[in-house]
XYZ file of C-alpha atoms in Angstrom:
226
model
C -14.188 -62.826 -1.985
C -14.994 -66.236 -3.462
C -17.355 -68.466 -1.511
C -15.691 -71.641 -0.314
C -17.412 -74.638 -1.890
C -14.578 -77.180 -2.053
C -12.893 -79.241 0.620
C -10.049 -81.755 0.734
C -9.898 -84.588 3.257
C -6.539 -86.387 3.393
C -7.194 -90.038 4.215
C -4.159 -91.769 2.734
C -2.190 -92.302 5.949
C -1.113 -95.703 7.187
C -2.788 -95.311 10.575
C 0.376 -96.210 12.462
C -0.735 -94.335 15.584
C -3.703 -96.643 16.056
C -2.062 -99.973 15.264
C -2.922 -102.810 15.542
C -6.562 -101.679 15.185
C -5.827 -100.187 11.747
C -3.994 -103.243 10.417
C -7.014 -104.560 8.513
C -9.544 -101.723 8.981
C -8.795 -98.214 7.737
C -8.505 -95.857 10.686
C -11.114 -93.595 9.049
C -13.624 -96.468 9.271
C -13.089 -97.463 12.891
C -16.178 -97.505 15.053
C -16.359 -93.731 15.465
C -16.502 -93.504 11.624
C -14.782 -90.137 11.858
C -14.795 -89.476 8.128
C -18.598 -89.504 8.170
C -18.667 -86.737 10.772
C -16.045 -84.737 8.883
C -17.985 -84.883 5.610
C -21.168 -83.853 7.438
C -19.314 -80.948 9.035
C -18.054 -79.749 5.650
C -21.502 -80.019 4.093
C -23.021 -78.057 6.986
C -20.590 -75.241 6.150
C -21.982 -74.983 2.621
C -19.267 -77.044 0.944
C -20.669 -78.900 -2.045
C -17.606 -80.649 -3.523
C -15.319 -82.822 -1.423
C -12.159 -84.598 -2.558
C -10.971 -87.450 -0.352
C -7.330 -88.420 -0.861
C -6.917 -92.166 -0.354
C -4.427 -94.875 -1.237
C -4.388 -98.635 -1.725
C -6.680 -100.693 0.464
C -9.092 -97.880 1.329
C -11.971 -98.906 -0.905
C -14.292 -99.133 2.106
C -14.284 -95.328 2.303
C -15.594 -95.096 -1.264
C -18.175 -97.797 -0.561
C -19.328 -95.957 2.558
C -20.437 -92.938 0.507
C -21.933 -94.988 -2.332
C -25.401 -96.499 -2.570
C -25.864 -99.965 -1.105
C -28.890 -101.106 -3.088
C -29.428 -104.458 -1.360
C -29.254 -102.896 2.102
C -31.448 -99.969 1.113
C -34.050 -102.292 -0.420
C -34.084 -104.403 2.714
C -34.647 -101.392 4.964
C -37.038 -99.483 2.710
C -40.156 -101.491 3.437
C -39.603 -101.833 7.185
C -41.392 -99.052 9.064
C -39.503 -99.862 12.270
C -36.217 -99.188 10.503
C -37.232 -95.991 8.755
C -34.613 -93.907 10.557
C -31.895 -96.377 9.616
C -33.042 -96.320 6.010
C -32.882 -92.533 5.860
C -29.438 -92.432 7.490
C -28.079 -94.971 4.993
C -29.488 -92.933 2.104
C -27.998 -89.742 3.542
C -24.469 -91.178 3.374
C -24.665 -91.279 -0.405
C -26.200 -87.829 -0.783
C -24.307 -85.556 1.601
C -22.298 -83.780 -1.112
C -20.542 -84.446 -4.404
C -17.691 -86.635 -3.212
C -14.664 -87.451 -5.335
C -11.673 -89.682 -4.684
C -8.032 -89.507 -5.734
C -5.204 -91.810 -4.783
C -1.879 -90.819 -3.339
C 0.056 -93.642 -4.974
C 3.075 -93.281 -2.708
C 2.897 -92.420 0.975
C 4.868 -89.173 0.882
C 3.185 -87.299 3.691
C 0.472 -84.747 4.203
C 1.765 -81.925 2.000
C 2.056 -84.282 -0.962
C -1.473 -85.573 -0.334
C -2.854 -82.029 -0.371
C -0.884 -81.285 -3.552
C -2.811 -84.110 -5.249
C -5.845 -81.800 -5.002
C -4.354 -79.007 -7.157
C -6.418 -79.698 -10.278
C -9.565 -80.237 -8.184
C -9.157 -76.910 -6.387
C -8.183 -74.804 -9.395
C -8.125 -71.091 -8.517
C -10.530 -71.289 -5.583
C -9.981 -71.106 -1.830
C -10.623 -74.455 -0.178
C -11.068 -76.121 3.173
C -8.895 -78.917 4.545
C -10.294 -81.203 7.229
C -8.066 -83.727 8.978
C -9.458 -87.013 10.220
C -7.300 -86.899 13.345
C -9.665 -84.341 14.891
C -13.375 -84.969 15.330
C -15.011 -81.828 16.666
C -18.255 -81.642 18.594
C -19.954 -78.494 17.270
C -21.694 -78.062 20.632
C -18.344 -77.545 22.379
C -16.618 -74.982 20.180
C -15.277 -73.026 23.132
C -12.001 -74.857 22.486
C -11.616 -73.073 19.130
C -9.598 -69.913 19.633
C -8.994 -68.828 16.029
C -12.622 -68.379 15.045
C -15.057 -65.521 14.768
C -18.323 -67.032 16.034
C -19.120 -70.007 18.241
C -22.766 -70.665 17.525
C -22.534 -72.691 14.279
C -20.619 -75.722 12.979
C -16.896 -75.086 13.233
C -15.949 -75.114 9.540
C -18.477 -72.321 9.132
C -16.464 -70.268 11.569
C -13.250 -70.585 9.598
C -14.896 -69.809 6.261
C -16.415 -66.675 7.797
C -12.976 -65.508 8.912
C -11.488 -66.209 5.488
C -14.226 -64.306 3.718
C -13.790 -61.346 6.065
C -9.997 -61.050 6.133
C -8.924 -62.810 2.919
C -6.079 -64.738 4.574
C -5.538 -68.432 5.072
C -7.157 -69.536 8.321
C -6.309 -72.258 10.824
C -8.461 -73.506 13.649
C -6.474 -73.735 16.872
C -6.837 -74.981 20.399
C -5.071 -73.926 23.565
C -3.113 -76.813 25.055
C -1.174 -77.167 28.316
C 2.351 -75.752 27.968
C 3.954 -79.119 28.656
C 2.025 -80.622 25.722
C 2.913 -77.954 23.137
C 6.083 -79.849 21.996
C 3.772 -82.645 20.784
C 2.024 -80.247 18.408
C 3.116 -76.777 17.297
C 3.336 -73.250 18.639
C 2.044 -70.064 17.010
C 3.201 -66.456 17.295
C -0.083 -64.516 17.406
C -1.542 -61.091 18.108
C -5.278 -60.456 18.704
C -7.446 -58.972 15.942
C -10.985 -59.217 17.297
C -13.000 -61.524 19.522
C -11.516 -64.994 18.995
C -9.616 -64.061 15.834
C -5.840 -63.684 15.869
C -3.196 -62.840 13.296
C -0.589 -65.578 12.967
C 2.951 -64.320 12.323
C 4.923 -67.527 12.662
C 4.542 -71.234 13.410
C 6.985 -73.801 14.702
C 6.244 -77.511 14.537
C 7.076 -79.607 17.623
C 9.085 -76.914 19.434
C 11.270 -77.415 22.468
C 9.930 -75.879 25.692
C 12.310 -72.932 25.275
C 10.987 -72.235 21.760
C 7.297 -71.961 22.681
C 5.753 -68.717 21.377
C 2.237 -69.413 22.707
C 0.176 -72.362 23.868
C -2.003 -72.234 20.760
C -1.642 -75.267 18.495
C -3.271 -75.962 15.158
C -6.431 -78.050 15.171
C -7.258 -80.153 12.125
C -9.309 -77.499 10.304
C -7.767 -75.150 7.750
C -8.878 -72.802 4.965
C -6.262 -72.125 2.295
C -6.049 -69.825 -0.736
C -5.098 -71.527 -4.008
C -1.697 -69.791 -3.935
C -0.589 -72.456 -1.436
C 0.140 -74.781 -4.371
C 2.900 -72.472 -5.604
C 4.919 -73.095 -2.441
């Protein structure tokens, strides 16, 4: 089984769910800086190459992971700001980060398809910016094998063991399932389940379980043929 070393982060959305805050600031760069945490999470799982799918007006994301020589020079000689200096340097050295534009906003599947040449014939991780996960509180992950390491690690372990695409899930209140999706599952071992079917935004009568996909996925390269 091939080791997973590549990840795709779709960041080309318009941020309509957080308007008006995202009108002039990309949602990925709002004060939580969620894309920073997501990249760190991927790197902690052993992923070395990350492709971020962007679109027009998202240059700040590229700048965030680039060197800022003036800022670094200003911080370098200040002993009181040593921690800040090291954290700024770390942003530009987390992993090999690449960028590709989705020139038309055609949705998530199209954004992921932009990564076909980057992925090649390897399995790859997908991390969605809508979900920022605290690795210390992984009890909410129900589709994973272990709960003592960063969450993307858990999904890659499951992929390498079973050889199937893997989705991280969370259990949500039944009344909230129609906002997300529902999965038809049967237990395999510990917190790992086999998924037989999925229905996006079901009606209450269509709910198969209260497990809904979280924004962490591992996919085989065959997904691009669909």
